[in-house]
């Protein structure tokens, strides 16, 4: 078998394990895998298509709002640089965690050692897998964003071909750079020897880098001068930074914007630079990457004081709570997918607000805003105030389902246990209670940051405390329902047979079902807002009453469904053991 054939088979196996189409669930626990029905696989494919269509729709709506204005003002170059920089940023920031985790903490390394494969073949297979995983989202977003631009611009058909080729290859160089960086860090630093240390350092670095990008993106809006609209000197925020981190980004921009021979030369330069870095990454990997076992990961011996604290008697609740917190905070995959976004949300929302208040002076007159809001709540028409309070409450309920469902730890509460699930099943503690404790951690991490933002903003602008507490209660209750929905879908068919946590956290149809269910409930609250303004029968008080019935009815149903689903699932698992 040729090396190319072995590399292709390795990539195929890795991708199958990560997509969720043929991995996870009970089919992989027993002997009846070959008898698996085709319908669940078809359903998974349809859910992936739905998610892809949703992303494409969002990208098209964004491009429709921006592309005509940029074209009219002659800012075509700015348009390309803005989105190319965003895609490069996504790859660099989020790709680093996936790359380092894949190379340093891969749990399938022990099995691969015994296979008749060479070091170079494994390296190229891992690099291909990282590239394919990282290029998917920029590809799905890039095509509609630039195709919408081409529609308004009236571009030739060759532009569409160039965009497809460019969006597919644009992550090639960032991935190669990330592989080189990760391998050097693994070899010359102790990061790969202690997973906990790696998480602490990487979390701090990630927060700093993301904040730099946030303020860099703000500079695009703050520094734009209308007098410069028709020049090439309009600042584009993060693009100058990203073009230095990704050396061929300028060539990609020129390839998309230019025509004929100039475009061809730009593409050759773009592809040549990427190939050089890929070859360099291969030689660095061939020198630094260890094939023996998880790239040198070692367990740290506990000191005497740590051993005493570990052996100290604790309550069942505190023990399980601490175990869950350590798992979600120290695991790179779980942390970046389910925790980091929630923890950074207060920073994203409050720091720019403070920054704008400090730097824009009269344009952000906080005392004047307070006076207007205070006067509205005290002297505004009662009917109008009622509509406003009800509208904000329902909008907060919609946000609760959207925000929590998109980054909810409960989407993998049972799945991320993997083979360790059997240990939890034999503990002298009802497994439903164990899930409740895990759900408490998920609820806290997904809800408290947003509640902090609401409370701080409400107190700053002097929202009456009774309305503020009412809105906080609405968000807390809807977030609880969103958490329970995610937990039920995960418990109904957990993905337990995996080699890397990413298979349990991402790319599984239960996650998409969770999103769809929460979106449906959010749409119901949206319909209540619509009817409140369109029908005389839907007064604010009556609308809030209907919303309360929907909220509490959903809560009761979820609490009744969860024990039944869990009992059925545990019974199925016991039959496979």
XYZ file of C-alpha atoms in Angstrom:
577
model
C 0.000 0.000 0.000
C 1.430 3.345 -0.996
C 2.050 6.096 1.538
C -0.586 8.291 -0.080
C -3.171 5.533 0.284
C -2.319 5.046 3.969
C -2.542 8.795 4.612
C -5.937 8.907 2.922
C -7.227 6.008 5.036
C -5.941 7.611 8.253
C -7.661 10.896 7.443
C -10.857 9.035 6.569
C -10.861 7.213 9.915
C -10.128 10.403 11.883
C -12.849 12.356 10.113
C -15.404 9.598 10.586
C -14.670 9.635 14.277
C -15.161 13.392 14.466
C -18.253 13.951 12.352
C -20.673 11.999 14.495
C -22.118 10.245 11.442
C -20.552 6.913 12.327
C -19.277 7.465 15.852
C -20.885 7.727 19.239
C -24.204 6.507 20.511
C -24.937 2.967 21.577
C -24.162 1.455 18.192
C -20.457 1.699 18.966
C -20.773 0.030 22.387
C -22.125 -3.323 21.332
C -21.873 -5.941 18.638
C -24.781 -4.746 16.555
C -22.953 -1.962 14.792
C -23.414 -3.535 11.364
C -27.161 -3.676 11.927
C -27.383 0.058 12.353
C -30.246 1.533 10.432
C -29.626 3.989 7.647
C -32.302 6.384 8.877
C -30.302 7.821 11.826
C -27.370 8.479 9.494
C -29.689 10.202 7.047
C -31.122 12.263 9.885
C -27.614 13.324 10.919
C -26.833 14.413 7.386
C -30.049 16.432 7.211
C -29.224 18.144 10.494
C -25.752 19.042 9.244
C -27.297 20.450 6.100
C -29.738 22.463 8.200
C -26.909 23.902 10.279
C -24.914 24.723 7.146
C -27.968 26.404 5.615
C -28.451 28.438 8.780
C -24.852 29.671 8.701
C -25.138 30.509 5.010
C -28.355 32.437 5.661
C -26.729 34.490 8.431
C -23.718 35.231 6.210
C -25.941 36.316 3.318
C -27.958 38.640 5.561
C -24.740 40.186 6.873
C -23.321 40.618 3.377
C -26.571 42.114 2.055
C -26.350 44.812 4.682
C -22.679 45.616 4.039
C -21.763 44.828 0.425
C -23.969 47.455 -1.352
C -22.719 50.225 0.941
C -19.068 49.261 0.576
C -19.416 49.053 -3.205
C -21.209 52.399 -3.399
C -18.451 54.087 -1.378
C -15.642 52.444 -3.360
C -14.459 50.404 -0.393
C -14.111 47.074 -2.174
C -10.621 46.556 -0.817
C -11.801 47.255 2.729
C -14.622 44.726 2.322
C -12.191 41.975 1.274
C -9.634 42.806 3.943
C -12.233 42.935 6.691
C -13.641 39.449 6.093
C -10.337 37.821 5.155
C -8.929 39.100 8.435
C -11.941 37.741 10.349
C -11.554 34.284 8.777
C -7.815 34.274 9.483
C -8.495 35.342 13.067
C -10.970 32.496 13.541
C -8.415 29.990 12.308
C -5.531 31.344 14.387
C -7.394 31.806 17.664
C -9.604 28.727 17.702
C -7.349 26.536 15.568
C -4.510 26.761 18.066
C -6.432 24.861 20.736
C -7.510 22.148 18.320
C -4.000 21.832 16.850
C -2.187 21.668 20.164
C -4.722 19.260 21.629
C -4.564 16.996 18.555
C -0.775 16.858 18.510
C -0.048 16.815 22.244
C -2.981 15.024 23.847
C -4.247 12.625 21.166
C -5.579 9.529 22.914
C -5.349 7.335 19.820
C -1.542 7.597 19.757
C -1.036 4.306 21.595
C -3.037 2.406 18.966
C -1.335 4.118 16.065
C 2.098 3.086 17.355
C 1.270 -0.569 16.678
C 0.077 0.083 13.106
C 2.365 -0.291 10.060
C 2.571 3.442 9.425
C 5.474 5.835 9.303
C 5.906 8.974 11.348
C 5.541 11.185 8.272
C 2.314 9.503 7.240
C 0.761 10.080 10.650
C 1.940 13.684 10.658
C 0.452 14.451 7.255
C -2.793 12.711 8.215
C -3.099 14.798 11.378
C -2.288 17.983 9.464
C -4.931 17.142 6.842
C -7.509 16.503 9.553
C -6.746 19.811 11.277
C -6.920 21.642 7.940
C -10.265 20.114 6.947
C -11.792 20.819 10.347
C -10.588 24.423 10.392
C -11.532 25.307 6.807
C -15.174 24.251 7.118
C -16.659 27.289 8.876
C -14.663 29.938 6.937
C -15.639 28.111 3.746
C -19.342 28.116 4.654
C -19.228 31.774 5.640
C -16.834 32.980 2.964
C -18.752 31.705 -0.046
C -22.037 33.509 0.711
C -20.264 36.668 1.906
C -18.179 37.076 -1.237
C -20.813 35.641 -3.594
C -23.274 38.242 -2.304
C -20.654 40.891 -3.005
C -20.218 39.493 -6.526
C -23.980 39.621 -7.093
C -24.171 43.332 -6.271
C -20.918 44.035 -8.093
C -21.917 42.109 -11.224
C -18.702 40.073 -11.253
C -17.878 37.477 -13.911
C -18.242 33.743 -13.317
C -14.492 33.408 -12.841
C -14.781 35.352 -9.587
C -17.058 32.682 -8.116
C -14.488 30.012 -8.976
C -11.689 32.062 -7.428
C -13.654 32.565 -4.209
C -14.349 28.838 -3.857
C -10.677 27.999 -4.403
C -9.433 30.781 -2.144
C -11.813 30.023 0.732
C -10.875 26.347 0.665
C -7.123 27.001 0.710
C -7.045 30.096 2.925
C -6.586 28.081 6.144
C -3.678 26.072 4.729
C -0.976 28.524 5.824
C -2.472 29.335 9.265
C -2.747 25.619 10.031
C 0.872 25.040 8.985
C 1.999 27.903 11.229
C -0.077 26.538 14.108
C 1.427 23.073 13.640
C 4.958 24.506 13.731
C 4.174 26.622 16.798
C 2.457 23.750 18.606
C 5.277 21.294 17.925
C 7.923 23.731 19.122
C 5.930 24.441 22.285
C 5.469 20.717 22.867
C 9.199 20.046 22.535
C 10.878 23.023 24.210
C 8.320 23.889 26.919
C 6.640 21.815 29.650
C 3.154 22.592 28.284
C 2.614 19.127 26.825
C 3.817 17.418 29.997
C 1.134 18.921 32.175
C -2.300 19.439 30.723
C -3.451 21.614 33.604
C -0.536 24.008 33.166
C -1.236 24.221 29.460
C -4.868 25.147 30.099
C -3.990 27.895 32.585
C -1.463 29.516 30.260
C -3.489 29.088 27.082
C -6.644 30.522 28.657
C -4.821 33.679 29.700
C -3.210 34.034 26.273
C -6.530 33.417 24.509
C -8.303 36.122 26.509
C -5.534 38.644 25.790
C -5.456 37.820 22.067
C -9.225 37.956 21.686
C -9.414 41.309 23.462
C -6.736 42.681 21.125
C -8.844 41.580 18.168
C -11.978 43.092 19.684
C -10.401 46.515 20.055
C -8.724 46.151 16.679
C -12.134 45.535 15.145
C -13.533 48.566 16.944
C -10.895 50.744 15.329
C -12.539 50.069 12.006
C -15.674 51.891 13.145
C -14.069 54.510 15.344
C -11.387 55.664 12.907
C -13.363 55.749 9.656
C -13.487 59.282 8.279
C -16.182 59.975 5.666
C -13.690 62.113 3.776
C -11.532 59.044 3.209
C -14.251 56.786 1.833
C -12.922 56.906 -1.720
C -9.295 56.263 -0.832
C -7.247 53.166 -0.128
C -6.213 54.511 3.273
C -9.357 53.619 5.175
C -8.325 51.653 8.296
C -9.520 48.051 8.343
C -9.101 47.183 12.002
C -7.504 43.781 12.488
C -6.294 43.245 8.907
C -2.798 44.774 9.391
C -2.266 42.487 12.380
C -3.535 39.378 10.621
C -1.582 40.064 7.403
C 1.616 39.915 9.480
C 0.587 36.721 11.236
C -0.535 35.109 7.940
C 2.076 36.230 5.358
C 0.113 35.262 2.235
C -3.089 37.096 3.167
C -2.211 40.015 0.863
C -1.726 37.598 -2.035
C -5.127 36.030 -1.366
C -6.750 39.467 -1.347
C -5.077 40.363 -4.657
C -6.054 37.014 -6.165
C -9.720 37.656 -5.369
C -9.752 41.301 -6.420
C -7.567 41.281 -9.544
C -8.156 39.722 -12.966
C -6.161 37.940 -15.629
C -2.399 37.565 -15.316
C -2.209 39.624 -12.127
C -4.697 37.316 -10.398
C -2.813 34.233 -11.590
C 0.495 35.579 -10.273
C -1.114 36.479 -6.966
C -2.502 32.949 -6.629
C 0.886 31.406 -7.422
C 2.482 33.553 -4.714
C -0.347 32.730 -2.285
C -0.100 28.982 -2.911
C 3.714 28.929 -2.996
C 4.009 30.603 0.408
C 1.456 28.150 1.834
C 3.314 25.150 0.385
C 6.634 26.391 1.779
C 5.151 26.587 5.261
C 3.481 23.177 4.911
C 6.816 21.621 3.908
C 8.499 23.447 6.787
C 5.811 22.172 9.148
C 6.431 18.632 7.925
C 10.191 18.829 8.572
C 9.647 20.429 11.981
C 7.151 17.709 12.807
C 9.478 14.969 11.554
C 12.149 16.273 13.911
C 10.061 17.175 16.971
C 6.963 14.987 16.916
C 7.147 11.878 19.060
C 5.285 8.797 17.945
C 5.739 6.757 21.125
C 2.930 8.062 23.352
C 0.954 11.281 23.349
C 4.037 13.372 22.593
C 5.592 13.026 26.014
C 2.622 13.713 28.271
C 3.504 12.861 31.848
C 1.541 12.743 35.039
C 2.664 14.952 37.899
C 3.341 13.414 41.294
C 1.317 14.972 44.074
C 3.194 16.666 46.883
C 2.502 15.831 50.539
C 0.235 18.827 51.120
C -1.707 18.127 47.926
C -2.054 14.462 48.900
C -3.464 15.398 52.305
C -5.994 17.750 50.734
C -6.953 15.112 48.177
C -7.571 12.500 50.897
C -9.539 14.832 53.153
C -13.168 13.771 53.519
C -15.650 15.913 51.580
C -19.360 15.865 50.995
C -20.703 14.052 47.950
C -22.019 17.279 46.500
C -18.746 19.212 46.840
C -16.714 16.273 45.504
C -18.802 15.850 42.356
C -19.066 19.605 41.884
C -15.295 19.994 42.118
C -14.745 17.090 39.730
C -17.071 18.628 37.145
C -15.510 22.088 37.445
C -12.016 20.670 36.990
C -13.109 18.684 33.951
C -14.699 21.603 32.123
C -12.049 24.175 33.067
C -8.986 22.054 32.315
C -10.108 20.312 29.147
C -9.120 22.404 26.082
C -11.947 21.158 23.869
C -14.706 21.589 26.437
C -13.368 24.914 27.663
C -13.057 26.551 24.247
C -16.387 25.262 22.945
C -18.625 25.668 25.992
C -16.994 27.880 28.617
C -14.692 30.480 27.074
C -17.442 32.320 25.183
C -19.618 32.643 28.283
C -16.770 33.873 30.466
C -15.672 36.438 27.896
C -19.174 37.759 27.230
C -19.102 40.294 30.112
C -15.727 41.495 28.869
C -16.938 41.801 25.276
C -20.046 43.738 26.296
C -18.855 45.884 29.195
C -15.280 46.799 28.264
C -16.193 48.291 24.836
C -19.026 50.200 26.528
C -16.630 51.664 29.078
C -14.074 52.312 26.353
C -16.650 54.212 24.304
C -17.792 56.203 27.331
C -14.232 57.247 28.129
C -13.061 58.050 24.603
C -16.157 59.491 22.934
C -17.012 62.106 25.536
C -20.054 64.049 24.386
C -21.140 61.308 21.967
C -21.751 59.030 24.947
C -23.316 61.249 27.581
C -24.090 58.805 30.371
C -25.787 61.356 32.704
C -28.122 62.447 29.888
C -28.992 58.826 29.105
C -29.789 58.236 32.766
C -32.086 61.259 32.902
C -33.990 60.163 29.796
C -34.468 56.607 31.074
C -35.443 57.726 34.554
C -37.968 60.215 33.160
C -39.422 57.550 30.869
C -39.988 55.063 33.692
C -41.494 57.711 36.011
C -43.530 59.870 33.627
C -44.014 57.760 30.501
C -47.496 56.605 29.424
C -48.574 53.526 31.356
C -49.673 51.616 28.251
C -46.450 52.351 26.412
C -44.409 51.390 29.468
C -46.291 48.092 29.723
C -45.521 47.243 26.103
C -41.867 48.095 26.637
C -41.512 45.944 29.767
C -43.263 42.998 28.109
C -41.214 43.334 24.926
C -37.920 43.405 26.830
C -38.981 40.398 28.910
C -39.852 38.324 25.850
C -36.682 39.460 24.048
C -34.658 38.343 27.061
C -36.418 34.969 26.973
C -35.462 34.618 23.304
C -31.847 35.532 24.070
C -31.794 33.008 26.906
C -32.654 30.146 24.569
C -30.246 31.318 21.866
C -27.237 32.062 24.077
C -27.496 29.078 26.392
C -28.234 26.510 23.674
C -25.238 27.621 21.612
C -22.645 27.096 24.371
C -24.346 24.790 26.834
C -22.233 22.259 28.737
C -25.284 20.052 29.117
C -25.067 19.254 25.395
C -22.328 16.793 26.356
C -23.008 16.251 30.060
C -23.247 12.475 29.713
C -21.302 12.025 26.471
C -18.042 13.502 27.711
C -17.925 10.865 30.455
C -17.059 8.294 27.794
C -15.838 5.017 29.226
C -15.816 6.577 32.704
C -19.626 6.527 32.714
C -19.704 2.990 34.092
C -17.882 4.174 37.224
C -20.550 6.778 37.864
C -23.246 4.160 37.407
C -21.861 1.952 40.207
C -21.422 4.768 42.726
C -23.808 4.637 45.712
C -25.514 7.752 44.435
C -28.453 8.078 42.104
C -27.103 8.936 38.650
C -29.903 11.454 38.165
C -28.504 13.409 41.100
C -25.051 13.266 39.515
C -26.533 14.762 36.356
C -28.244 17.469 38.402
C -24.866 18.486 39.838
C -23.310 18.568 36.368
C -26.296 20.576 35.172
C -25.755 23.066 37.996
C -22.235 23.783 36.718
C -23.566 24.220 33.185
C -26.324 26.526 34.370
C -23.919 28.649 36.397
C -21.353 29.093 33.607
C -23.956 29.784 30.922
C -26.200 32.076 32.964
C -24.264 34.052 35.558
C -22.046 36.025 33.092
C -25.095 37.336 31.223
C -26.898 38.125 34.493
C -23.860 40.113 35.591
C -23.964 42.135 32.370
C -27.695 42.816 32.740
C -27.301 43.816 36.393
C -24.329 46.134 35.790
C -25.879 47.846 32.759
C -29.232 48.172 34.518
C -27.660 49.762 37.587
C -25.471 52.088 35.508
C -28.371 53.500 33.496
C -30.716 53.565 36.512
C -33.336 51.005 35.480
C -35.878 50.681 38.345
C -34.932 47.721 40.484
C -38.345 46.017 40.210
C -38.138 45.845 36.414
C -34.488 44.814 36.510
C -35.174 41.950 38.919
C -38.142 40.849 36.797
C -35.986 40.659 33.678
C -33.220 38.854 35.552
C -35.773 36.284 36.726
C -37.039 35.781 33.168
C -33.545 35.112 31.892
C -32.753 32.753 34.749
C -35.863 30.649 34.143
C -35.476 30.469 30.349
C -31.795 29.614 30.737
C -32.814 26.780 33.059
C -35.168 25.391 30.407
C -32.498 25.685 27.712
C -30.068 23.759 29.923
C -32.599 21.005 30.574
C -33.414 20.641 26.877
C -29.726 20.156 26.098
C -29.395 17.621 28.921
C -32.368 15.561 27.724
C -31.063 15.345 24.154
C -27.631 14.274 25.370
C -29.030 11.698 27.798
C -31.376 10.279 25.151
C -28.464 9.114 22.969
C -25.020 9.933 24.366
C -21.851 9.544 22.301
C -19.732 7.417 24.624
C -17.224 5.672 22.359
C -14.647 8.310 21.445
C -10.880 8.770 21.439
C -10.828 12.572 21.736
C -13.203 14.820 23.670
C -13.943 16.783 20.521
C -16.035 13.856 19.290
C -18.300 14.170 22.333
C -18.488 17.963 22.363
C -18.847 18.787 18.668
C -20.307 17.377 15.478
C -23.135 15.314 16.930
C -26.767 15.354 15.891
C -28.004 15.688 19.488
C -26.345 19.101 19.607
C -28.209 20.212 16.490
C -31.480 18.833 17.840
C -30.883 20.863 20.980
C -30.401 24.008 18.889
C -33.530 23.365 16.841
C -35.687 22.735 19.930
C -34.498 25.941 21.599
C -34.996 27.934 18.398
C -38.581 26.677 18.160
C -39.342 27.833 21.707
C -37.595 31.150 21.039
C -39.754 31.540 17.923
C -42.859 31.023 20.081
C -41.816 33.958 22.277
C -41.173 35.954 19.128
C -44.716 35.228 17.937
C -46.061 36.523 21.236
C -44.254 39.820 20.619
C -45.750 39.951 17.124
C -49.295 39.271 18.327
C -48.940 41.772 21.165
C -48.419 44.576 18.667
C -50.808 43.288 15.993
C -53.825 42.147 18.023
C -55.880 44.174 20.485
C -56.575 41.035 22.527
C -52.880 40.533 23.301
C -52.376 43.226 25.913
C -48.972 43.331 27.670
C -50.358 41.727 30.822
C -52.144 38.979 28.903
C -49.053 38.344 26.771
C -46.814 38.003 29.829
C -49.361 35.599 31.294
C -49.279 33.386 28.187
C -45.468 33.523 28.194
C -45.411 32.513 31.874
C -47.679 29.539 31.172
C -45.423 28.487 28.288
C -42.305 28.887 30.426
C -43.543 26.940 33.452
C -45.296 24.281 31.360
C -42.022 23.678 29.527
C -40.169 23.502 32.829
C -42.569 20.923 34.290
C -42.512 18.784 31.150
C -38.711 18.772 31.068
C -38.462 17.687 34.702
C -40.902 14.842 34.038
C -39.184 13.716 30.840
C -35.580 13.642 32.101
C -35.910 10.749 34.641
C -37.755 8.578 32.110
C -35.214 9.195 29.367
C -32.320 8.561 31.761
C -33.826 5.291 32.999
C -34.244 4.025 29.443
C -30.703 5.055 28.492
C -29.060 3.460 31.520
C -30.983 0.276 30.812
C -29.668 0.194 27.253
C -26.110 0.776 28.430
C -26.335 -2.044 30.977
C -27.448 -4.448 28.256
C -24.370 -3.601 26.185
C -21.927 -4.099 29.078
